[in-house]
Amino acid sequence: MELPVVDLSRYLQSSNSESDPQLGTDLLDSCREVSRILKETGALLVKDPRCSAEDNDRFIDMMETYFSKPDEFKRLQERPNLHYQVGVTPEGVEVPRSLVDEEMQEKFKTMPNECKPHIPKGPDHKWRYMWRVGPRPSNTRFKELNSEPVIPEGFPEWKEVMDSWGYKMISAVEVVAEMAAIGFGLPKDAFTSLMKQGPHLLAPTGSDLSCYNEDGTIFAGYHYDLNFLTIHGRSRFPGLYIWLRNGEKVAVKVPVGCLLIQTGKQIEWLTAGECIAGMHEVVVTSKTKDAIKLAKEQNRSLWRVSSTLFAHIASDAELKPLGHFAESSLASNYPAMPAGEYVEQELSVINLKGKKSSS
């Protein structure tokens, strides 16, 4: 199936609040459509006029240059003492959830062959760079999740490019969060108020297709995201698969100028399971190999960069079912806890919390 594309332009042009009687039926229908798609598929394509294809390309160009640097240079930006939540995470560190989650492994056995993921046998073959975007709280119980950013030497444009693209993608997420809240029958700011001063992370991955290019090579093993909503720009190499709520496996095609948004575990928590954290993986496919061949012919970089941003609920904010979701029969599965505490629990499972430096 093709994922639907929602154009955010009309919502952006409207400055009306949720309760304003002038909020047109068409806009309300768009909001309900956003919440429906997130509930039923866990993924949504959006077009935001503030986020251009040129912005995405500028960001990917810089990250291709960075990831192509020698490993010893990149490891200078490694911060294992901060759970790799800023700076670089080398390949072979991040463990896909499905490698350590026995419940997921049991689920694999019941999935139809055409819907099964590639089964990870070890850590992911990808590098990642974590760049905090937006203001951080002056007082927090979770200082390691709200640390200062790391800037590599030799990239004078780094902060400007990272912040520019990061803020634009957060702005797109905020619009989708508002529309989803209205569509779910919650106050317009139900989600965005909890996102303020959240530890939002621009977290591009880099996978070296000159080394890892065999069919089925796993760059990001089957997993869900622990944050609120994840947003991606368009990658130059295909390979991303997502699983819809009905279990269908879908190869994602992000049109030029569009962004992909996926549901994370925190929105699942806030909606008592009305939305489920979307499962996904990134692997080498025949189409990836075709793109590698073309890149070689055009003398372009063979690093597959994802322009991914993880939008979070603020670390000290409470995760719990909101509004009418608190009355859900499933609400007891989502006990109240600080978002930062939940994040630390998840990081422990996937090998990023407390791991010693591998340099």
Short mmCIF file of N, CA and C in Angstrom, two decimals, residues 174-271:
data_model
loop_
_atom_site.label_atom_id
_atom_site.label_comp_id
_atom_site.label_asym_id
_atom_site.label_seq_id
_atom_site.Cartn_x
_atom_site.Cartn_y
_atom_site.Cartn_z
N GLU A 174 5.42 19.21 15.62
CA GLU A 174 4.49 19.93 16.50
C GLU A 174 3.13 20.13 15.82
N VAL A 175 3.14 20.43 14.53
CA VAL A 175 1.88 20.59 13.80
C VAL A 175 1.12 19.27 13.77
N VAL A 176 1.81 18.19 13.46
CA VAL A 176 1.17 16.87 13.43
C VAL A 176 0.65 16.52 14.83
N ALA A 177 1.41 16.85 15.88
CA ALA A 177 0.98 16.56 17.25
C ALA A 177 -0.28 17.33 17.59
N GLU A 178 -0.36 18.59 17.17
CA GLU A 178 -1.58 19.38 17.40
C GLU A 178 -2.76 18.79 16.65
N MET A 179 -2.54 18.45 15.38
CA MET A 179 -3.63 17.90 14.58
C MET A 179 -4.10 16.56 15.15
N ALA A 180 -3.15 15.75 15.59
CA ALA A 180 -3.51 14.45 16.17
C ALA A 180 -4.31 14.64 17.46
N ALA A 181 -3.88 15.58 18.29
CA ALA A 181 -4.60 15.83 19.55
C ALA A 181 -6.04 16.22 19.27
N ILE A 182 -6.25 17.15 18.32
CA ILE A 182 -7.61 17.55 17.97
C ILE A 182 -8.39 16.37 17.43
N GLY A 183 -7.75 15.59 16.57
CA GLY A 183 -8.42 14.43 15.99
C GLY A 183 -8.79 13.39 17.03
N PHE A 184 -8.01 13.28 18.10
CA PHE A 184 -8.31 12.32 19.16
C PHE A 184 -9.29 12.89 20.20
N GLY A 185 -9.73 14.13 20.00
CA GLY A 185 -10.67 14.72 20.94
C GLY A 185 -10.01 15.25 22.20
N LEU A 186 -8.72 15.58 22.12
CA LEU A 186 -7.98 16.15 23.24
C LEU A 186 -7.77 17.64 23.00
N PRO A 187 -7.39 18.41 24.03
CA PRO A 187 -7.03 19.81 23.80
C PRO A 187 -5.91 19.91 22.76
N LYS A 188 -5.92 21.00 22.02
CA LYS A 188 -4.96 21.19 20.93
C LYS A 188 -3.52 21.01 21.38
N ASP A 189 -3.20 21.47 22.61
CA ASP A 189 -1.82 21.43 23.11
C ASP A 189 -1.56 20.24 24.03
N ALA A 190 -2.42 19.24 23.98
CA ALA A 190 -2.28 18.09 24.90
C ALA A 190 -0.90 17.45 24.78
N PHE A 191 -0.42 17.30 23.56
CA PHE A 191 0.90 16.69 23.33
C PHE A 191 2.01 17.75 23.33
N THR A 192 1.80 18.86 22.63
CA THR A 192 2.88 19.84 22.46
C THR A 192 3.28 20.48 23.78
N SER A 193 2.34 20.61 24.73
CA SER A 193 2.71 21.19 26.02
C SER A 193 3.69 20.29 26.77
N LEU A 194 3.58 18.97 26.54
CA LEU A 194 4.49 18.02 27.18
C LEU A 194 5.83 17.93 26.45
N MET A 195 5.87 18.40 25.21
CA MET A 195 7.11 18.36 24.42
C MET A 195 8.07 19.51 24.75
N LYS A 196 7.58 20.54 25.42
CA LYS A 196 8.40 21.73 25.67
C LYS A 196 9.64 21.36 26.48
N GLN A 197 10.81 21.78 25.98
CA GLN A 197 12.11 21.49 26.58
C GLN A 197 12.38 19.98 26.65
N GLY A 198 11.77 19.25 25.75
CA GLY A 198 12.06 17.82 25.67
C GLY A 198 13.45 17.59 25.08
N PRO A 199 14.05 16.43 25.34
CA PRO A 199 15.39 16.12 24.82
C PRO A 199 15.33 15.65 23.36
N HIS A 200 14.81 16.54 22.50
CA HIS A 200 14.66 16.19 21.09
C HIS A 200 16.03 15.96 20.46
N LEU A 201 16.12 14.92 19.65
CA LEU A 201 17.41 14.53 19.08
C LEU A 201 17.34 14.44 17.57
N LEU A 202 18.14 15.25 16.90
CA LEU A 202 18.40 15.02 15.49
C LEU A 202 19.45 13.92 15.45
N ALA A 203 19.09 12.78 14.85
CA ALA A 203 19.90 11.58 15.03
C ALA A 203 20.14 10.86 13.71
N PRO A 204 20.86 11.51 12.77
CA PRO A 204 21.12 10.86 11.49
C PRO A 204 21.97 9.61 11.66
N THR A 205 21.65 8.59 10.87
CA THR A 205 22.47 7.39 10.84
C THR A 205 23.31 7.38 9.57
N GLY A 206 24.44 6.70 9.64
CA GLY A 206 25.32 6.55 8.49
C GLY A 206 25.69 5.08 8.31
N SER A 207 25.37 4.52 7.16
CA SER A 207 25.68 3.12 6.87
C SER A 207 26.57 3.07 5.63
N ASP A 208 27.71 2.40 5.74
CA ASP A 208 28.72 2.39 4.68
C ASP A 208 28.39 1.31 3.65
N LEU A 209 27.78 1.73 2.54
CA LEU A 209 27.37 0.79 1.50
C LEU A 209 28.54 0.30 0.66
N SER A 210 29.71 0.89 0.83
CA SER A 210 30.88 0.35 0.14
C SER A 210 31.39 -0.91 0.85
N CYS A 211 31.03 -1.06 2.14
CA CYS A 211 31.43 -2.24 2.92
C CYS A 211 30.28 -3.22 3.09
N TYR A 212 29.10 -2.69 3.34
CA TYR A 212 27.94 -3.53 3.65
C TYR A 212 26.91 -3.37 2.53
N ASN A 213 26.91 -4.30 1.59
CA ASN A 213 26.04 -4.13 0.43
C ASN A 213 25.43 -5.44 -0.05
N GLU A 214 25.46 -6.46 0.80
CA GLU A 214 24.86 -7.73 0.42
C GLU A 214 23.36 -7.74 0.77
N ASP A 215 22.57 -8.40 -0.05
CA ASP A 215 21.13 -8.50 0.22
C ASP A 215 20.88 -8.97 1.65
N GLY A 216 20.01 -8.26 2.35
CA GLY A 216 19.63 -8.67 3.69
C GLY A 216 20.51 -8.14 4.80
N THR A 217 21.60 -7.42 4.46
CA THR A 217 22.43 -6.82 5.50
C THR A 217 21.57 -5.85 6.32
N ILE A 218 21.64 -5.97 7.63
CA ILE A 218 20.78 -5.18 8.50
C ILE A 218 21.53 -3.94 9.01
N PHE A 219 20.97 -2.77 8.72
CA PHE A 219 21.52 -1.53 9.26
C PHE A 219 20.79 -1.10 10.53
N ALA A 220 19.52 -1.38 10.58
CA ALA A 220 18.73 -1.11 11.79
C ALA A 220 17.76 -2.28 11.95
N GLY A 221 18.05 -3.15 12.91
CA GLY A 221 17.22 -4.33 13.11
C GLY A 221 15.82 -3.97 13.58
N TYR A 222 14.89 -4.87 13.36
CA TYR A 222 13.47 -4.71 13.71
C TYR A 222 13.32 -4.14 15.11
N HIS A 223 12.64 -2.99 15.22
CA HIS A 223 12.54 -2.30 16.51
C HIS A 223 11.43 -1.26 16.46
N TYR A 224 11.07 -0.76 17.65
CA TYR A 224 10.23 0.43 17.75
C TYR A 224 11.08 1.56 18.31
N ASP A 225 10.58 2.78 18.22
CA ASP A 225 11.29 3.93 18.78
C ASP A 225 10.71 4.25 20.15
N LEU A 226 11.58 4.62 21.09
CA LEU A 226 11.15 4.85 22.46
C LEU A 226 10.57 6.24 22.70
N ASN A 227 10.69 7.14 21.73
CA ASN A 227 10.29 8.53 21.90
C ASN A 227 8.82 8.74 21.55
N PHE A 228 8.42 9.98 21.34
CA PHE A 228 7.02 10.34 21.08
C PHE A 228 6.67 10.15 19.60
N LEU A 229 7.26 10.93 18.74
CA LEU A 229 7.11 10.77 17.29
C LEU A 229 8.48 10.88 16.65
N THR A 230 8.73 10.08 15.63
CA THR A 230 9.97 10.13 14.87
C THR A 230 9.67 10.70 13.49
N ILE A 231 10.55 11.58 13.01
CA ILE A 231 10.35 12.17 11.69
C ILE A 231 11.63 11.97 10.86
N HIS A 232 11.46 11.60 9.61
CA HIS A 232 12.59 11.36 8.70
C HIS A 232 12.44 12.22 7.44
N GLY A 233 13.56 12.77 6.98
CA GLY A 233 13.60 13.28 5.63
C GLY A 233 13.86 12.13 4.67
N ARG A 234 13.93 12.45 3.39
CA ARG A 234 14.11 11.42 2.37
C ARG A 234 15.58 10.98 2.30
N SER A 235 15.83 9.66 2.34
CA SER A 235 17.18 9.13 2.18
C SER A 235 17.49 8.96 0.70
N ARG A 236 18.77 8.93 0.36
CA ARG A 236 19.18 8.73 -1.03
C ARG A 236 19.27 7.26 -1.42
N PHE A 237 19.10 6.39 -0.44
CA PHE A 237 19.13 4.94 -0.71
C PHE A 237 17.93 4.29 -0.03
N PRO A 238 17.16 3.47 -0.77
CA PRO A 238 16.01 2.79 -0.15
C PRO A 238 16.47 1.70 0.80
N GLY A 239 15.51 1.12 1.52
CA GLY A 239 15.81 0.03 2.45
C GLY A 239 14.98 0.04 3.71
N LEU A 240 14.14 1.08 3.89
CA LEU A 240 13.32 1.17 5.10
C LEU A 240 12.02 0.39 4.91
N TYR A 241 11.73 -0.50 5.86
CA TYR A 241 10.46 -1.21 5.92
C TYR A 241 9.75 -0.84 7.22
N ILE A 242 8.43 -0.70 7.14
CA ILE A 242 7.63 -0.51 8.35
C ILE A 242 6.55 -1.57 8.40
N TRP A 243 6.02 -1.79 9.60
CA TRP A 243 4.92 -2.73 9.80
C TRP A 243 3.68 -1.95 10.22
N LEU A 244 2.60 -2.13 9.48
CA LEU A 244 1.35 -1.50 9.84
C LEU A 244 0.73 -2.21 11.03
N ARG A 245 -0.28 -1.60 11.61
CA ARG A 245 -0.89 -2.19 12.80
C ARG A 245 -1.49 -3.55 12.51
N ASN A 246 -1.91 -3.77 11.26
CA ASN A 246 -2.50 -5.07 10.92
C ASN A 246 -1.44 -6.14 10.62
N GLY A 247 -0.16 -5.78 10.80
CA GLY A 247 0.92 -6.74 10.61
C GLY A 247 1.54 -6.73 9.22
N GLU A 248 0.96 -5.93 8.30
CA GLU A 248 1.49 -5.88 6.94
C GLU A 248 2.85 -5.18 6.91
N LYS A 249 3.78 -5.75 6.16
CA LYS A 249 5.12 -5.19 5.98
C LYS A 249 5.13 -4.33 4.72
N VAL A 250 5.61 -3.08 4.84
CA VAL A 250 5.55 -2.13 3.73
C VAL A 250 6.92 -1.50 3.49
N ALA A 251 7.38 -1.53 2.24
CA ALA A 251 8.59 -0.79 1.86
C ALA A 251 8.21 0.68 1.69
N VAL A 252 8.91 1.56 2.40
CA VAL A 252 8.53 2.97 2.41
C VAL A 252 9.20 3.73 1.29
N LYS A 253 8.39 4.47 0.55
CA LYS A 253 8.90 5.39 -0.47
C LYS A 253 8.50 6.79 -0.03
N VAL A 254 9.48 7.62 0.31
CA VAL A 254 9.20 8.99 0.71
C VAL A 254 9.33 9.88 -0.52
N PRO A 255 8.24 10.49 -1.00
CA PRO A 255 8.33 11.35 -2.18
C PRO A 255 9.24 12.55 -1.92
N VAL A 256 9.82 13.08 -2.98
CA VAL A 256 10.68 14.27 -2.87
C VAL A 256 9.88 15.40 -2.23
N GLY A 257 10.48 16.05 -1.24
CA GLY A 257 9.81 17.17 -0.57
C GLY A 257 8.89 16.76 0.55
N CYS A 258 8.80 15.46 0.85
CA CYS A 258 7.93 14.98 1.93
C CYS A 258 8.75 14.47 3.10
N LEU A 259 8.07 14.28 4.21
CA LEU A 259 8.67 13.77 5.44
C LEU A 259 7.85 12.59 5.94
N LEU A 260 8.52 11.63 6.53
CA LEU A 260 7.85 10.47 7.10
C LEU A 260 7.79 10.62 8.62
N ILE A 261 6.60 10.43 9.19
CA ILE A 261 6.43 10.47 10.64
C ILE A 261 5.97 9.11 11.12
N GLN A 262 6.59 8.62 12.20
CA GLN A 262 6.24 7.33 12.77
C GLN A 262 5.93 7.47 14.26
N THR A 263 5.02 6.64 14.73
CA THR A 263 4.64 6.66 16.14
C THR A 263 5.70 5.97 16.99
N GLY A 264 5.99 6.57 18.14
CA GLY A 264 6.93 5.99 19.09
C GLY A 264 6.21 5.51 20.35
N LYS A 265 6.98 5.00 21.28
CA LYS A 265 6.39 4.40 22.48
C LYS A 265 5.71 5.43 23.37
N GLN A 266 6.20 6.67 23.37
CA GLN A 266 5.61 7.67 24.27
C GLN A 266 4.19 8.06 23.86
N ILE A 267 3.90 8.11 22.56
CA ILE A 267 2.51 8.41 22.16
C ILE A 267 1.62 7.20 22.45
N GLU A 268 2.19 6.00 22.39
CA GLU A 268 1.43 4.82 22.80
C GLU A 268 1.02 4.95 24.26
N TRP A 269 1.95 5.41 25.09
CA TRP A 269 1.70 5.59 26.52
C TRP A 269 0.60 6.62 26.75
N LEU A 270 0.71 7.76 26.07
CA LEU A 270 -0.22 8.87 26.29
C LEU A 270 -1.63 8.57 25.78
N THR A 271 -1.74 7.63 24.84
CA THR A 271 -3.06 7.28 24.30
C THR A 271 -3.53 5.90 24.78
#
